[in-house]
């Protein structure tokens, strides 16, 4: 099959396109003929820092398509079904093999490109807000880095839950687009003092919950903006810099800090059911996930470069 692959870590230029062996489908796995591949933030991170074995490592977490083979012990999926699948690698290809429990049905009427973007983004957002963040109606939530896939999902889910939603973005145009999805207040997270901006729109009250997708030098401002006994959830570090915790500030504010790596929880039965429900919600028009650009699979290096340099609004998709 054709695939994008690399043999060593580095920038987008390490990605090549060509023939690789078809992946084998085990007894509890399914094979998907891919129609659309969602490039996830973790795909970029792993390409840069995670060592790989072998000369043709195919990256990628998530893709949607048509089931072409089913393992002997797989029971919930049939050949011909439309699904979106997750695995720790292998999506940047024409064929993707995933465990049966990581295959989610795609409802009729939902295009496969959009379906490919849903599980990680909306699943992470739901867990961060409710399971780890304990969000309740009437609270104020701050989303630092609101314009990627997870950030856009956070905005919509928090608004639906009855929260006041504040978010950071890199431009006024992106803030305008976020407001159309439910954002109440937005400002430039790089140029603004986050604490001052949030205090200004909350009358000095601050936020009940902060969600960090960026890390880096702005992290102390997220801690400073929380109300007493506020909560902070660490989701990602798009800046490339891990956040540094100030234990004194955390103690003084009585703050709760938790970290989330959603992929470690996706095997749980309740998570599978939740993701399936979120895909159905997107199909019904309850939530949206913008696709900023589509690239051909053979342009994977260009697509990775675009994501890293342009910070797109929403998702970037590869088409085999």
PDB file of C-alpha atoms in Angstrom:
ATOM      1  CA  UNK A   1       0.000   0.000   0.000  1.00  0.00           C
ATOM      2  CA  UNK A   2       0.977   3.658  -0.271  1.00  0.00           C
ATOM      3  CA  UNK A   3       1.801   5.494   2.945  1.00  0.00           C
ATOM      4  CA  UNK A   4       3.662   8.411   4.477  1.00  0.00           C
ATOM      5  CA  UNK A   5       6.526   7.179   6.644  1.00  0.00           C
ATOM      6  CA  UNK A   6       9.774   8.135   8.337  1.00  0.00           C
ATOM      7  CA  UNK A   7      12.791   6.340   9.780  1.00  0.00           C
ATOM      8  CA  UNK A   8      14.049   8.984  12.210  1.00  0.00           C
ATOM      9  CA  UNK A   9      12.744  11.917  14.188  1.00  0.00           C
ATOM     10  CA  UNK A  10      12.723  15.492  12.989  1.00  0.00           C
ATOM     11  CA  UNK A  11      10.689  18.125  11.198  1.00  0.00           C
ATOM     12  CA  UNK A  12       8.146  17.527   8.440  1.00  0.00           C
ATOM     13  CA  UNK A  13      10.967  16.936   5.979  1.00  0.00           C
ATOM     14  CA  UNK A  14      11.605  13.459   7.469  1.00  0.00           C
ATOM     15  CA  UNK A  15       8.284  12.284   6.026  1.00  0.00           C
ATOM     16  CA  UNK A  16       8.448  10.328   2.772  1.00  0.00           C
ATOM     17  CA  UNK A  17       5.772   8.796   0.568  1.00  0.00           C
ATOM     18  CA  UNK A  18       5.898   5.404  -1.057  1.00  0.00           C
ATOM     19  CA  UNK A  19       5.179   1.703  -0.749  1.00  0.00           C
ATOM     20  CA  UNK A  20       5.067  -0.098   2.599  1.00  0.00           C
ATOM     21  CA  UNK A  21       3.830  -3.551   3.567  1.00  0.00           C
ATOM     22  CA  UNK A  22       0.110  -3.874   4.203  1.00  0.00           C
ATOM     23  CA  UNK A  23      -0.608  -4.201   7.939  1.00  0.00           C
ATOM     24  CA  UNK A  24      -1.824  -7.602   9.123  1.00  0.00           C
ATOM     25  CA  UNK A  25      -5.289  -7.841  10.661  1.00  0.00           C
ATOM     26  CA  UNK A  26      -5.269  -9.826  13.922  1.00  0.00           C
ATOM     27  CA  UNK A  27      -8.097 -11.819  15.456  1.00  0.00           C
ATOM     28  CA  UNK A  28      -9.494  -8.902  17.490  1.00  0.00           C
ATOM     29  CA  UNK A  29      -8.714  -6.219  14.913  1.00  0.00           C
ATOM     30  CA  UNK A  30     -10.331  -4.729  11.834  1.00  0.00           C
ATOM     31  CA  UNK A  31      -8.827  -3.274   8.660  1.00  0.00           C
ATOM     32  CA  UNK A  32     -10.087   0.000   7.214  1.00  0.00           C
ATOM     33  CA  UNK A  33      -9.701   1.175   3.627  1.00  0.00           C
ATOM     34  CA  UNK A  34      -9.027   4.804   4.415  1.00  0.00           C
ATOM     35  CA  UNK A  35     -10.956   7.675   2.881  1.00  0.00           C
ATOM     36  CA  UNK A  36      -9.774  10.499   5.176  1.00  0.00           C
ATOM     37  CA  UNK A  37      -7.008  10.933   7.774  1.00  0.00           C
ATOM     38  CA  UNK A  38      -7.167  13.490  10.577  1.00  0.00           C
ATOM     39  CA  UNK A  39      -3.729  14.848  11.506  1.00  0.00           C
ATOM     40  CA  UNK A  40      -3.611  15.075  15.296  1.00  0.00           C
ATOM     41  CA  UNK A  41      -1.329  17.235  17.410  1.00  0.00           C
ATOM     42  CA  UNK A  42       0.203  14.077  18.822  1.00  0.00           C
ATOM     43  CA  UNK A  43       1.197  13.013  15.311  1.00  0.00           C
ATOM     44  CA  UNK A  44       3.423  16.080  15.051  1.00  0.00           C
ATOM     45  CA  UNK A  45       4.862  15.617  18.522  1.00  0.00           C
ATOM     46  CA  UNK A  46       5.690  11.933  18.027  1.00  0.00           C
ATOM     47  CA  UNK A  47       7.314  12.651  14.676  1.00  0.00           C
ATOM     48  CA  UNK A  48       9.667  15.039  16.432  1.00  0.00           C
ATOM     49  CA  UNK A  49      10.529  13.259  19.680  1.00  0.00           C
ATOM     50  CA  UNK A  50       9.401   9.606  19.879  1.00  0.00           C
ATOM     51  CA  UNK A  51      12.035   7.092  18.689  1.00  0.00           C
ATOM     52  CA  UNK A  52      10.821   4.501  16.188  1.00  0.00           C
ATOM     53  CA  UNK A  53      12.014   1.059  15.228  1.00  0.00           C
ATOM     54  CA  UNK A  54      12.269   0.206  11.569  1.00  0.00           C
ATOM     55  CA  UNK A  55      12.969   2.107   8.397  1.00  0.00           C
ATOM     56  CA  UNK A  56       9.372   2.840   7.387  1.00  0.00           C
ATOM     57  CA  UNK A  57       7.352   3.886  10.421  1.00  0.00           C
ATOM     58  CA  UNK A  58       3.835   4.994   9.442  1.00  0.00           C
ATOM     59  CA  UNK A  59       2.571   7.660  11.864  1.00  0.00           C
ATOM     60  CA  UNK A  60      -0.926   8.745  12.731  1.00  0.00           C
ATOM     61  CA  UNK A  61      -3.659   8.132  15.292  1.00  0.00           C
ATOM     62  CA  UNK A  62      -6.947   8.494  13.478  1.00  0.00           C
ATOM     63  CA  UNK A  63      -8.664   7.886  10.132  1.00  0.00           C
ATOM     64  CA  UNK A  64     -12.085   7.075   8.697  1.00  0.00           C
ATOM     65  CA  UNK A  65     -13.108   4.769   5.889  1.00  0.00           C
ATOM     66  CA  UNK A  66     -14.734   1.488   4.943  1.00  0.00           C
ATOM     67  CA  UNK A  67     -14.117  -1.776   6.808  1.00  0.00           C
ATOM     68  CA  UNK A  68     -12.384  -4.200   4.428  1.00  0.00           C
ATOM     69  CA  UNK A  69     -11.490  -7.064   6.778  1.00  0.00           C
ATOM     70  CA  UNK A  70     -12.607  -8.288  10.196  1.00  0.00           C
ATOM     71  CA  UNK A  71     -10.626 -10.503  12.565  1.00  0.00           C
ATOM     72  CA  UNK A  72     -12.014 -13.898  13.537  1.00  0.00           C
ATOM     73  CA  UNK A  73     -12.906 -12.748  17.059  1.00  0.00           C
ATOM     74  CA  UNK A  74     -14.285  -9.303  16.165  1.00  0.00           C
ATOM     75  CA  UNK A  75     -18.060  -9.172  16.594  1.00  0.00           C
ATOM     76  CA  UNK A  76     -19.302  -5.577  16.487  1.00  0.00           C
ATOM     77  CA  UNK A  77     -18.093  -4.543  13.013  1.00  0.00           C
ATOM     78  CA  UNK A  78     -18.784  -5.966   9.553  1.00  0.00           C
ATOM     79  CA  UNK A  79     -17.078  -5.618   6.191  1.00  0.00           C
ATOM     80  CA  UNK A  80     -18.575  -2.620   4.401  1.00  0.00           C
ATOM     81  CA  UNK A  81     -19.308  -0.613   7.556  1.00  0.00           C
ATOM     82  CA  UNK A  82     -18.323   3.060   7.651  1.00  0.00           C
ATOM     83  CA  UNK A  83     -16.134   3.670  10.699  1.00  0.00           C
ATOM     84  CA  UNK A  84     -13.546   5.987  12.174  1.00  0.00           C
ATOM     85  CA  UNK A  85     -10.658   4.170  13.810  1.00  0.00           C
ATOM     86  CA  UNK A  86      -7.951   4.987  16.341  1.00  0.00           C
ATOM     87  CA  UNK A  87      -4.573   3.387  16.947  1.00  0.00           C
ATOM     88  CA  UNK A  88      -1.217   4.567  18.253  1.00  0.00           C
ATOM     89  CA  UNK A  89       0.266   4.643  14.749  1.00  0.00           C
ATOM     90  CA  UNK A  90      -0.495   3.705  11.164  1.00  0.00           C
ATOM     91  CA  UNK A  91      -3.191   6.114   9.966  1.00  0.00           C
ATOM     92  CA  UNK A  92      -1.097   7.953   7.353  1.00  0.00           C
ATOM     93  CA  UNK A  93      -1.729   5.241   4.777  1.00  0.00           C
ATOM     94  CA  UNK A  94      -4.234   3.670   2.419  1.00  0.00           C
ATOM     95  CA  UNK A  95      -5.083   0.931   4.921  1.00  0.00           C
ATOM     96  CA  UNK A  96      -5.356   1.174   8.716  1.00  0.00           C
ATOM     97  CA  UNK A  97      -5.642  -1.702  11.190  1.00  0.00           C
ATOM     98  CA  UNK A  98      -7.137  -0.924  14.598  1.00  0.00           C
ATOM     99  CA  UNK A  99      -8.424  -2.918  17.585  1.00  0.00           C
ATOM    100  CA  UNK A 100     -12.141  -3.591  17.276  1.00  0.00           C
ATOM    101  CA  UNK A 101     -12.866  -1.522  20.402  1.00  0.00           C
ATOM    102  CA  UNK A 102     -11.200   1.499  18.747  1.00  0.00           C
ATOM    103  CA  UNK A 103     -13.568   1.474  15.760  1.00  0.00           C
ATOM    104  CA  UNK A 104     -16.574   3.797  15.992  1.00  0.00           C
ATOM    105  CA  UNK A 105     -19.569   3.696  13.630  1.00  0.00           C
ATOM    106  CA  UNK A 106     -20.142   6.662  11.333  1.00  0.00           C
ATOM    107  CA  UNK A 107     -23.848   7.526  10.902  1.00  0.00           C
ATOM    108  CA  UNK A 108     -25.343   7.869   7.457  1.00  0.00           C
ATOM    109  CA  UNK A 109     -25.170  11.460   6.296  1.00  0.00           C
ATOM    110  CA  UNK A 110     -21.901  12.309   8.059  1.00  0.00           C
ATOM    111  CA  UNK A 111     -19.039  12.669   5.601  1.00  0.00           C
ATOM    112  CA  UNK A 112     -15.988  10.579   6.393  1.00  0.00           C
ATOM    113  CA  UNK A 113     -13.603  13.553   6.409  1.00  0.00           C
ATOM    114  CA  UNK A 114     -15.522  15.169   9.263  1.00  0.00           C
ATOM    115  CA  UNK A 115     -15.958  11.841  11.048  1.00  0.00           C
ATOM    116  CA  UNK A 116     -12.191  11.346  10.981  1.00  0.00           C
ATOM    117  CA  UNK A 117     -11.721  14.452  13.143  1.00  0.00           C
ATOM    118  CA  UNK A 118     -14.118  13.624  15.975  1.00  0.00           C
ATOM    119  CA  UNK A 119     -12.945  10.922  18.449  1.00  0.00           C
ATOM    120  CA  UNK A 120      -9.733  12.384  19.860  1.00  0.00           C
ATOM    121  CA  UNK A 121     -10.817  16.040  19.736  1.00  0.00           C
ATOM    122  CA  UNK A 122     -14.295  15.711  21.203  1.00  0.00           C
ATOM    123  CA  UNK A 123     -13.410  12.777  23.469  1.00  0.00           C
ATOM    124  CA  UNK A 124     -10.486  14.671  24.996  1.00  0.00           C
ATOM    125  CA  UNK A 125     -12.609  17.784  25.437  1.00  0.00           C
ATOM    126  CA  UNK A 126     -15.433  15.908  27.149  1.00  0.00           C
ATOM    127  CA  UNK A 127     -13.096  14.153  29.578  1.00  0.00           C
ATOM    128  CA  UNK A 128     -11.188  17.362  30.355  1.00  0.00           C
ATOM    129  CA  UNK A 129     -14.310  19.376  31.085  1.00  0.00           C
ATOM    130  CA  UNK A 130     -16.440  16.913  33.001  1.00  0.00           C
ATOM    131  CA  UNK A 131     -14.487  13.898  34.271  1.00  0.00           C
ATOM    132  CA  UNK A 132     -11.276  15.747  35.158  1.00  0.00           C
ATOM    133  CA  UNK A 133     -12.451  19.380  35.336  1.00  0.00           C
ATOM    134  CA  UNK A 134     -15.772  18.857  37.119  1.00  0.00           C
ATOM    135  CA  UNK A 135     -17.438  21.648  35.137  1.00  0.00           C
ATOM    136  CA  UNK A 136     -20.877  22.726  36.343  1.00  0.00           C
ATOM    137  CA  UNK A 137     -23.481  25.011  34.806  1.00  0.00           C
ATOM    138  CA  UNK A 138     -22.932  28.667  35.645  1.00  0.00           C
ATOM    139  CA  UNK A 139     -19.155  28.375  36.051  1.00  0.00           C
ATOM    140  CA  UNK A 140     -16.517  30.262  34.074  1.00  0.00           C
ATOM    141  CA  UNK A 141     -14.010  28.270  32.031  1.00  0.00           C
ATOM    142  CA  UNK A 142     -10.800  29.501  30.392  1.00  0.00           C
ATOM    143  CA  UNK A 143      -9.454  27.593  27.364  1.00  0.00           C
ATOM    144  CA  UNK A 144      -5.844  28.462  26.568  1.00  0.00           C
ATOM    145  CA  UNK A 145      -5.321  27.519  22.920  1.00  0.00           C
ATOM    146  CA  UNK A 146      -8.912  27.374  21.700  1.00  0.00           C
ATOM    147  CA  UNK A 147      -8.467  27.179  17.933  1.00  0.00           C
ATOM    148  CA  UNK A 148      -7.182  23.627  17.434  1.00  0.00           C
ATOM    149  CA  UNK A 149      -9.427  20.599  17.264  1.00  0.00           C
ATOM    150  CA  UNK A 150      -9.593  19.985  21.023  1.00  0.00           C
ATOM    151  CA  UNK A 151      -9.989  23.700  21.742  1.00  0.00           C
ATOM    152  CA  UNK A 152     -12.901  24.062  19.330  1.00  0.00           C
ATOM    153  CA  UNK A 153     -14.573  21.013  20.877  1.00  0.00           C
ATOM    154  CA  UNK A 154     -14.015  22.464  24.369  1.00  0.00           C
ATOM    155  CA  UNK A 155     -15.713  25.723  23.412  1.00  0.00           C
ATOM    156  CA  UNK A 156     -18.830  23.988  22.135  1.00  0.00           C
ATOM    157  CA  UNK A 157     -19.159  21.444  24.932  1.00  0.00           C
ATOM    158  CA  UNK A 158     -18.588  24.036  27.666  1.00  0.00           C
ATOM    159  CA  UNK A 159     -21.148  26.395  26.165  1.00  0.00           C
ATOM    160  CA  UNK A 160     -23.713  23.617  25.881  1.00  0.00           C
ATOM    161  CA  UNK A 161     -23.116  22.805  29.564  1.00  0.00           C
ATOM    162  CA  UNK A 162     -24.113  26.341  30.580  1.00  0.00           C
ATOM    163  CA  UNK A 163     -20.651  27.788  31.260  1.00  0.00           C
ATOM    164  CA  UNK A 164     -19.286  31.229  30.482  1.00  0.00           C
ATOM    165  CA  UNK A 165     -16.544  30.431  27.980  1.00  0.00           C
ATOM    166  CA  UNK A 166     -13.327  32.444  27.641  1.00  0.00           C
ATOM    167  CA  UNK A 167     -10.652  31.464  25.145  1.00  0.00           C
ATOM    168  CA  UNK A 168      -7.297  32.520  23.746  1.00  0.00           C
ATOM    169  CA  UNK A 169      -6.458  32.609  20.040  1.00  0.00           C
ATOM    170  CA  UNK A 170      -3.758  34.118  17.846  1.00  0.00           C
ATOM    171  CA  UNK A 171      -5.909  36.548  15.841  1.00  0.00           C
ATOM    172  CA  UNK A 172      -9.142  38.539  15.903  1.00  0.00           C
ATOM    173  CA  UNK A 173     -10.420  36.525  12.939  1.00  0.00           C
ATOM    174  CA  UNK A 174     -10.057  33.271  14.882  1.00  0.00           C
ATOM    175  CA  UNK A 175     -11.778  34.810  17.888  1.00  0.00           C
ATOM    176  CA  UNK A 176     -14.668  35.850  15.649  1.00  0.00           C
ATOM    177  CA  UNK A 177     -14.999  32.306  14.351  1.00  0.00           C
ATOM    178  CA  UNK A 178     -14.885  30.906  17.889  1.00  0.00           C
ATOM    179  CA  UNK A 179     -17.673  33.249  18.964  1.00  0.00           C
ATOM    180  CA  UNK A 180     -19.861  31.775  16.228  1.00  0.00           C
ATOM    181  CA  UNK A 181     -19.339  28.410  17.983  1.00  0.00           C
ATOM    182  CA  UNK A 182     -20.192  29.657  21.469  1.00  0.00           C
ATOM    183  CA  UNK A 183     -17.206  31.593  22.819  1.00  0.00           C
ATOM    184  CA  UNK A 184     -18.273  34.457  25.112  1.00  0.00           C
ATOM    185  CA  UNK A 185     -14.957  36.313  25.430  1.00  0.00           C
ATOM    186  CA  UNK A 186     -11.694  35.961  23.510  1.00  0.00           C
ATOM    187  CA  UNK A 187      -8.279  37.598  23.357  1.00  0.00           C
ATOM    188  CA  UNK A 188      -4.824  37.047  21.921  1.00  0.00           C
ATOM    189  CA  UNK A 189      -3.057  34.636  24.237  1.00  0.00           C
ATOM    190  CA  UNK A 190       0.419  35.585  23.070  1.00  0.00           C
ATOM    191  CA  UNK A 191       0.132  39.347  23.264  1.00  0.00           C
ATOM    192  CA  UNK A 192      -2.238  39.771  26.221  1.00  0.00           C
ATOM    193  CA  UNK A 193      -1.691  39.343  29.932  1.00  0.00           C
ATOM    194  CA  UNK A 194      -4.042  36.416  30.470  1.00  0.00           C
ATOM    195  CA  UNK A 195      -4.749  37.240  34.098  1.00  0.00           C
ATOM    196  CA  UNK A 196      -5.584  40.875  33.367  1.00  0.00           C
ATOM    197  CA  UNK A 197      -7.780  39.959  30.403  1.00  0.00           C
ATOM    198  CA  UNK A 198      -9.791  37.350  32.303  1.00  0.00           C
ATOM    199  CA  UNK A 199     -10.175  39.530  35.382  1.00  0.00           C
ATOM    200  CA  UNK A 200     -11.451  42.338  33.161  1.00  0.00           C
ATOM    201  CA  UNK A 201     -14.271  40.263  31.654  1.00  0.00           C
ATOM    202  CA  UNK A 202     -15.197  38.544  34.936  1.00  0.00           C
ATOM    203  CA  UNK A 203     -15.315  41.672  37.100  1.00  0.00           C
ATOM    204  CA  UNK A 204     -12.260  40.509  39.027  1.00  0.00           C
ATOM    205  CA  UNK A 205     -13.752  37.131  39.909  1.00  0.00           C
ATOM    206  CA  UNK A 206     -11.470  34.976  37.742  1.00  0.00           C
ATOM    207  CA  UNK A 207     -12.179  31.514  36.336  1.00  0.00           C
ATOM    208  CA  UNK A 208     -13.421  28.361  38.035  1.00  0.00           C
ATOM    209  CA  UNK A 209     -11.687  26.049  35.557  1.00  0.00           C
ATOM    210  CA  UNK A 210      -8.719  26.542  33.233  1.00  0.00           C
ATOM    211  CA  UNK A 211      -7.708  24.121  30.482  1.00  0.00           C
ATOM    212  CA  UNK A 212      -4.198  24.375  29.082  1.00  0.00           C
ATOM    213  CA  UNK A 213      -3.377  23.106  25.598  1.00  0.00           C
ATOM    214  CA  UNK A 214      -0.305  25.316  25.125  1.00  0.00           C
ATOM    215  CA  UNK A 215       2.108  25.145  28.079  1.00  0.00           C
ATOM    216  CA  UNK A 216       5.102  27.437  27.826  1.00  0.00           C
ATOM    217  CA  UNK A 217       5.762  30.818  29.425  1.00  0.00           C
ATOM    218  CA  UNK A 218       2.093  31.820  29.795  1.00  0.00           C
ATOM    219  CA  UNK A 219       1.336  28.950  32.157  1.00  0.00           C
ATOM    220  CA  UNK A 220       1.806  30.937  35.417  1.00  0.00           C
ATOM    221  CA  UNK A 221      -0.896  33.354  34.234  1.00  0.00           C
ATOM    222  CA  UNK A 222      -3.379  30.472  34.072  1.00  0.00           C
ATOM    223  CA  UNK A 223      -2.661  29.600  37.680  1.00  0.00           C
ATOM    224  CA  UNK A 224      -2.978  33.245  38.718  1.00  0.00           C
ATOM    225  CA  UNK A 225      -6.376  33.672  37.071  1.00  0.00           C
ATOM    226  CA  UNK A 226      -8.113  30.893  39.007  1.00  0.00           C
ATOM    227  CA  UNK A 227     -10.505  31.574  41.835  1.00  0.00           C
ATOM    228  CA  UNK A 228      -9.773  30.032  45.255  1.00  0.00           C
ATOM    229  CA  UNK A 229     -10.203  26.243  44.974  1.00  0.00           C
ATOM    230  CA  UNK A 230     -10.199  26.534  41.194  1.00  0.00           C
ATOM    231  CA  UNK A 231      -9.264  23.647  38.912  1.00  0.00           C
ATOM    232  CA  UNK A 232      -6.613  23.373  36.229  1.00  0.00           C
ATOM    233  CA  UNK A 233      -6.411  20.565  33.653  1.00  0.00           C
ATOM    234  CA  UNK A 234      -3.216  20.030  31.651  1.00  0.00           C
ATOM    235  CA  UNK A 235      -4.040  18.652  28.203  1.00  0.00           C
ATOM    236  CA  UNK A 236      -1.157  19.515  25.874  1.00  0.00           C
ATOM    237  CA  UNK A 237       1.817  21.756  25.197  1.00  0.00           C
ATOM    238  CA  UNK A 238       1.475  23.059  21.665  1.00  0.00           C
ATOM    239  CA  UNK A 239       4.191  25.611  22.419  1.00  0.00           C
ATOM    240  CA  UNK A 240       6.695  22.778  22.687  1.00  0.00           C
ATOM    241  CA  UNK A 241       7.505  23.787  26.278  1.00  0.00           C
ATOM    242  CA  UNK A 242       6.299  21.754  29.232  1.00  0.00           C
ATOM    243  CA  UNK A 243       4.617  23.933  31.898  1.00  0.00           C
ATOM    244  CA  UNK A 244       6.398  24.464  35.201  1.00  0.00           C
ATOM    245  CA  UNK A 245       4.191  24.216  38.286  1.00  0.00           C
ATOM    246  CA  UNK A 246       4.489  26.786  41.081  1.00  0.00           C
ATOM    247  CA  UNK A 247       3.655  24.679  44.122  1.00  0.00           C
ATOM    248  CA  UNK A 248       3.407  27.720  46.402  1.00  0.00           C
ATOM    249  CA  UNK A 249       0.748  29.345  44.197  1.00  0.00           C
ATOM    250  CA  UNK A 250      -1.151  26.066  44.027  1.00  0.00           C
ATOM    251  CA  UNK A 251      -1.133  25.668  47.814  1.00  0.00           C
ATOM    252  CA  UNK A 252      -2.065  29.275  48.470  1.00  0.00           C
ATOM    253  CA  UNK A 253      -5.014  29.140  46.102  1.00  0.00           C
ATOM    254  CA  UNK A 254      -6.172  25.708  47.225  1.00  0.00           C
ATOM    255  CA  UNK A 255      -6.060  24.717  43.569  1.00  0.00           C
ATOM    256  CA  UNK A 256      -6.540  21.291  42.029  1.00  0.00           C
ATOM    257  CA  UNK A 257      -4.254  20.385  39.122  1.00  0.00           C
ATOM    258  CA  UNK A 258      -4.784  17.280  36.991  1.00  0.00           C
ATOM    259  CA  UNK A 259      -3.286  15.951  33.788  1.00  0.00           C
ATOM    260  CA  UNK A 260      -5.058  14.144  30.975  1.00  0.00           C
ATOM    261  CA  UNK A 261      -3.732  11.817  28.275  1.00  0.00           C
ATOM    262  CA  UNK A 262      -6.935  10.722  26.614  1.00  0.00           C
ATOM    263  CA  UNK A 263      -5.444   7.898  24.593  1.00  0.00           C
ATOM    264  CA  UNK A 264      -4.740   6.035  27.833  1.00  0.00           C
ATOM    265  CA  UNK A 265      -8.483   5.996  28.599  1.00  0.00           C
ATOM    266  CA  UNK A 266      -9.951   5.229  25.191  1.00  0.00           C
ATOM    267  CA  UNK A 267     -10.101   1.479  25.857  1.00  0.00           C
ATOM    268  CA  UNK A 268     -12.708   1.936  28.601  1.00  0.00           C
ATOM    269  CA  UNK A 269     -16.230   0.801  27.581  1.00  0.00           C
ATOM    270  CA  UNK A 270     -17.819   4.030  28.793  1.00  0.00           C
ATOM    271  CA  UNK A 271     -15.413   6.068  26.667  1.00  0.00           C
ATOM    272  CA  UNK A 272     -16.273   4.045  23.578  1.00  0.00           C
ATOM    273  CA  UNK A 273     -19.982   4.704  24.164  1.00  0.00           C
ATOM    274  CA  UNK A 274     -19.318   8.401  24.731  1.00  0.00           C
ATOM    275  CA  UNK A 275     -17.292   8.796  21.546  1.00  0.00           C
ATOM    276  CA  UNK A 276     -20.003   7.054  19.548  1.00  0.00           C
ATOM    277  CA  UNK A 277     -22.518   9.494  21.035  1.00  0.00           C
ATOM    278  CA  UNK A 278     -20.343  12.490  20.184  1.00  0.00           C
ATOM    279  CA  UNK A 279     -19.992  11.309  16.580  1.00  0.00           C
ATOM    280  CA  UNK A 280     -23.792  11.041  16.433  1.00  0.00           C
ATOM    281  CA  UNK A 281     -24.080  14.578  17.842  1.00  0.00           C
ATOM    282  CA  UNK A 282     -21.789  15.912  15.110  1.00  0.00           C
ATOM    283  CA  UNK A 283     -23.815  14.029  12.496  1.00  0.00           C
ATOM    284  CA  UNK A 284     -26.995  15.629  13.882  1.00  0.00           C
ATOM    285  CA  UNK A 285     -25.491  19.131  13.637  1.00  0.00           C
ATOM    286  CA  UNK A 286     -25.268  19.635  17.398  1.00  0.00           C
ATOM    287  CA  UNK A 287     -21.521  20.264  17.204  1.00  0.00           C
ATOM    288  CA  UNK A 288     -19.167  21.154  14.361  1.00  0.00           C
ATOM    289  CA  UNK A 289     -15.506  20.616  13.529  1.00  0.00           C
ATOM    290  CA  UNK A 290     -14.132  22.944  10.829  1.00  0.00           C
ATOM    291  CA  UNK A 291     -11.648  21.463   8.372  1.00  0.00           C
ATOM    292  CA  UNK A 292      -9.210  24.192   7.426  1.00  0.00           C
ATOM    293  CA  UNK A 293      -7.479  22.348   4.575  1.00  0.00           C
ATOM    294  CA  UNK A 294      -7.250  18.997   2.844  1.00  0.00           C
ATOM    295  CA  UNK A 295      -4.043  17.586   1.373  1.00  0.00           C
ATOM    296  CA  UNK A 296      -3.353  14.469  -0.638  1.00  0.00           C
ATOM    297  CA  UNK A 297      -1.644  11.729   1.357  1.00  0.00           C
ATOM    298  CA  UNK A 298       1.444  12.119  -0.824  1.00  0.00           C
ATOM    299  CA  UNK A 299       1.621  15.711   0.494  1.00  0.00           C
ATOM    300  CA  UNK A 300       1.860  14.601   4.142  1.00  0.00           C
ATOM    301  CA  UNK A 301       5.124  16.476   4.718  1.00  0.00           C
ATOM    302  CA  UNK A 302       3.572  19.682   3.379  1.00  0.00           C
ATOM    303  CA  UNK A 303       0.465  19.126   5.526  1.00  0.00           C
ATOM    304  CA  UNK A 304       2.544  18.656   8.697  1.00  0.00           C
ATOM    305  CA  UNK A 305       4.510  21.790   7.867  1.00  0.00           C
ATOM    306  CA  UNK A 306       1.272  23.713   7.316  1.00  0.00           C
ATOM    307  CA  UNK A 307      -0.069  22.632  10.696  1.00  0.00           C
ATOM    308  CA  UNK A 308       3.081  23.626  12.541  1.00  0.00           C
ATOM    309  CA  UNK A 309       3.529  26.978  10.840  1.00  0.00           C
ATOM    310  CA  UNK A 310      -0.022  28.187  10.231  1.00  0.00           C
ATOM    311  CA  UNK A 311      -1.775  27.055  13.425  1.00  0.00           C
ATOM    312  CA  UNK A 312      -4.965  26.310  11.482  1.00  0.00           C
ATOM    313  CA  UNK A 313      -8.463  26.872  12.806  1.00  0.00           C
ATOM    314  CA  UNK A 314      -9.792  23.371  13.322  1.00  0.00           C
ATOM    315  CA  UNK A 315      -8.388  20.359  11.546  1.00  0.00           C
ATOM    316  CA  UNK A 316      -6.172  19.398   8.617  1.00  0.00           C
ATOM    317  CA  UNK A 317      -7.089  16.226   6.724  1.00  0.00           C
ATOM    318  CA  UNK A 318      -5.168  13.932   4.378  1.00  0.00           C
ATOM    319  CA  UNK A 319      -6.938  12.164   1.509  1.00  0.00           C
ATOM    320  CA  UNK A 320      -5.330   8.954   0.102  1.00  0.00           C
TER     321      UNK A 320
END
